[in-house]
Structures are given as C-alpha cells and as structure tokens.
PDB file of C-alpha atoms in Angstrom:
ATOM      1  CA  MET A   1      39.831 -66.559  73.182  1.00 53.00           C
ATOM      2  CA  GLU A   2      40.292 -68.779  76.206  1.00 88.00           C
ATOM      3  CA  TYR A   3      41.229 -66.914  79.396  1.00 83.00           C
ATOM      4  CA  GLY A   4      44.343 -69.065  79.972  1.00 84.00           C
ATOM      5  CA  ILE A   5      45.680 -68.097  76.553  1.00 90.00           C
ATOM      6  CA  THR A   6      45.119 -64.422  77.362  1.00 91.00           C
ATOM      7  CA  ILE A   7      47.098 -64.784  80.610  1.00 92.00           C
ATOM      8  CA  LYS A   8      49.861 -66.642  78.763  1.00 92.00           C
ATOM      9  CA  ASN A   9      50.090 -63.819  76.216  1.00 94.00           C
ATOM     10  CA  ASN A  10      50.144 -61.212  78.986  1.00 94.00           C
ATOM     11  CA  ILE A  11      53.011 -63.055  80.693  1.00 95.00           C
ATOM     12  CA  ARG A  12      54.926 -63.319  77.413  1.00 94.00           C
ATOM     13  CA  ASN A  13      54.483 -59.590  76.707  1.00 95.00           C
ATOM     14  CA  LEU A  14      55.576 -58.707  80.239  1.00 95.00           C
ATOM     15  CA  LEU A  15      58.698 -60.872  80.034  1.00 94.00           C
ATOM     16  CA  LEU A  16      59.713 -59.616  76.588  1.00 93.00           C
ATOM     17  CA  THR A  17      59.365 -55.956  77.582  1.00 95.00           C
ATOM     18  CA  GLN A  18      62.551 -54.470  78.994  1.00 95.00           C
ATOM     19  CA  LYS A  19      62.335 -52.149  81.991  1.00 94.00           C
ATOM     20  CA  GLY A  20      62.461 -48.568  80.753  1.00 90.00           C
ATOM     21  CA  GLU A  21      60.877 -49.417  77.406  1.00 91.00           C
ATOM     22  CA  LYS A  22      57.398 -48.105  78.315  1.00 89.00           C
ATOM     23  CA  ASP A  23      57.324 -44.322  78.748  1.00 88.00           C
ATOM     24  CA  PHE A  24      54.247 -44.403  80.958  1.00 90.00           C
ATOM     25  CA  ASP A  25      55.739 -46.957  83.407  1.00 91.00           C
ATOM     26  CA  ILE A  26      59.513 -47.347  83.295  1.00 93.00           C
ATOM     27  CA  ASP A  27      59.398 -50.205  85.824  1.00 94.00           C
ATOM     28  CA  PHE A  28      57.121 -52.355  83.614  1.00 96.00           C
ATOM     29  CA  GLY A  29      58.886 -55.439  82.266  1.00 95.00           C
ATOM     30  CA  THR A  30      61.988 -57.383  83.211  1.00 96.00           C
ATOM     31  CA  ASP A  31      65.779 -57.101  83.073  1.00 94.00           C
ATOM     32  CA  LEU A  32      66.199 -60.399  81.195  1.00 92.00           C
ATOM     33  CA  ILE A  33      68.414 -59.089  78.382  1.00 90.00           C
ATOM     34  CA  LYS A  34      70.574 -57.098  80.804  1.00 92.00           C
ATOM     35  CA  ILE A  35      70.941 -60.181  83.017  1.00 91.00           C
ATOM     36  CA  LEU A  36      71.973 -62.396  80.094  1.00 87.00           C
ATOM     37  CA  PHE A  37      74.822 -60.005  79.325  1.00 87.00           C
ATOM     38  CA  GLU A  38      75.932 -59.765  82.969  1.00 89.00           C
ATOM     39  CA  TYR A  39      76.283 -63.473  83.768  1.00 85.00           C
ATOM     40  CA  GLN A  40      77.890 -66.476  82.133  1.00 80.00           C
ATOM     41  CA  ILE A  41      75.793 -69.526  81.307  1.00 77.00           C
ATOM     42  CA  GLY A  42      76.243 -72.020  84.135  1.00 77.00           C
ATOM     43  CA  ASP A  43      76.698 -69.338  86.791  1.00 82.00           C
ATOM     44  CA  PRO A  44      74.223 -70.083  89.606  1.00 83.00           C
ATOM     45  CA  SER A  45      73.699 -66.332  89.982  1.00 91.00           C
ATOM     46  CA  LEU A  46      72.225 -66.267  86.466  1.00 90.00           C
ATOM     47  CA  ASP A  47      69.376 -68.582  87.439  1.00 91.00           C
ATOM     48  CA  ALA A  48      68.693 -66.602  90.611  1.00 94.00           C
ATOM     49  CA  ALA A  49      68.658 -63.253  88.768  1.00 95.00           C
ATOM     50  CA  VAL A  50      66.366 -64.549  86.005  1.00 94.00           C
ATOM     51  CA  ASP A  51      64.029 -66.102  88.561  1.00 95.00           C
ATOM     52  CA  GLU A  52      63.915 -62.881  90.620  1.00 96.00           C
ATOM     53  CA  THR A  53      63.195 -60.519  87.701  1.00 96.00           C
ATOM     54  CA  ILE A  54      60.426 -62.772  86.363  1.00 96.00           C
ATOM     55  CA  ARG A  55      58.751 -63.384  89.722  1.00 96.00           C
ATOM     56  CA  SER A  56      58.950 -59.712  90.681  1.00 96.00           C
ATOM     57  CA  ALA A  57      57.398 -58.559  87.389  1.00 96.00           C
ATOM     58  CA  VAL A  58      54.568 -61.117  87.534  1.00 96.00           C
ATOM     59  CA  GLU A  59      53.770 -60.321  91.180  1.00 96.00           C
ATOM     60  CA  THR A  60      53.703 -56.575  90.448  1.00 96.00           C
ATOM     61  CA  TYR A  61      51.894 -56.441  87.110  1.00 96.00           C
ATOM     62  CA  LEU A  62      49.773 -59.589  86.981  1.00 94.00           C
ATOM     63  CA  PRO A  63      47.934 -59.813  90.304  1.00 92.00           C
ATOM     64  CA  GLY A  64      46.111 -63.084  90.684  1.00 92.00           C
ATOM     65  CA  VAL A  65      48.726 -64.980  88.645  1.00 95.00           C
ATOM     66  CA  THR A  66      50.980 -67.337  90.607  1.00 94.00           C
ATOM     67  CA  ILE A  67      54.148 -68.889  89.226  1.00 95.00           C
ATOM     68  CA  ASP A  68      53.982 -72.582  90.123  1.00 95.00           C
ATOM     69  CA  SER A  69      57.344 -73.504  88.631  1.00 96.00           C
ATOM     70  CA  LEU A  70      60.094 -71.803  86.705  1.00 95.00           C
ATOM     71  CA  ILE A  71      62.782 -73.851  84.963  1.00 93.00           C
ATOM     72  CA  ILE A  72      65.798 -72.171  83.375  1.00 90.00           C
ATOM     73  CA  THR A  73      67.801 -74.242  80.897  1.00 88.00           C
ATOM     74  CA  PRO A  74      70.860 -73.123  78.919  1.00 83.00           C
ATOM     75  CA  LEU A  75      70.734 -73.898  75.221  1.00 81.00           C
ATOM     76  CA  ASP A  76      73.465 -76.041  73.695  1.00 71.00           C
ATOM     77  CA  THR A  77      74.685 -73.112  71.618  1.00 63.00           C
ATOM     78  CA  LYS A  78      77.637 -70.867  72.399  1.00 64.00           C
ATOM     79  CA  ASP A  79      75.631 -67.636  72.110  1.00 71.00           C
ATOM     80  CA  GLY A  80      74.616 -67.481  75.773  1.00 72.00           C
ATOM     81  CA  ALA A  81      70.939 -68.236  75.217  1.00 83.00           C
ATOM     82  CA  ILE A  82      68.598 -69.830  77.707  1.00 86.00           C
ATOM     83  CA  THR A  83      65.071 -71.158  77.666  1.00 89.00           C
ATOM     84  CA  VAL A  84      62.612 -70.457  80.437  1.00 91.00           C
ATOM     85  CA  LYS A  85      59.677 -72.775  81.122  1.00 94.00           C
ATOM     86  CA  LEU A  86      57.064 -71.226  83.333  1.00 93.00           C
ATOM     87  CA  ASP A  87      53.997 -72.932  84.759  1.00 94.00           C
ATOM     88  CA  PHE A  88      51.367 -70.701  86.301  1.00 93.00           C
ATOM     89  CA  SER A  89      47.939 -70.680  87.855  1.00 93.00           C
ATOM     90  CA  ALA A  90      45.452 -67.834  88.174  1.00 90.00           C
ATOM     91  CA  ASP A  91      42.869 -66.886  90.776  1.00 85.00           C
ATOM     92  CA  PHE A  92      40.084 -65.842  88.410  1.00 70.00           C
TER      93      PHE A  92
END
C-alpha cells in the first residue's frame, strides 16, 4: 500500500473516532459529532470549532502530518450535515 494512502486512512480513522471512545486514550479522536449538534449550519463558530478539533487531533496524534488546507462546506440538505475537504502533506 502506498504511504500516502496509509496516512489518509489514519486521518480518516482519527476524525471518525469520537473523544472518549477509546478506553486506552480518552483524548484520542475529535468532537465532530458533538460540534455538529451544538452549532447551526451557517454559524461561523461551527467552521472554527470543526477546524480546531481537526487540527488539534492531527497535531497531537499524527506527528509529521501537516494540514495544508481545510474546507468546510454545508450540504444542501436540512439534516445539518457538512463535508470536510482536507489537504495534507507529510514529513516522511
């Protein structure tokens, strides 16, 4: 498997894991689901909170991985969903 794909999978697993889900490290993961229930789509605080939880998790648990850009886009549905596009580079 290509190293970039491995990093991509590690990022995906980190982002989809909720803080408190891992018994051995309750700080592993993000607060994405919690954040989506706290803020309304279109609230500028939503983008800031999503950005912060993702950047903090990547900096802590994936050393050597740098987020180059992070774009948060609300979906056109009424269910409060967003998409996150993340570009990264790695120092390996």
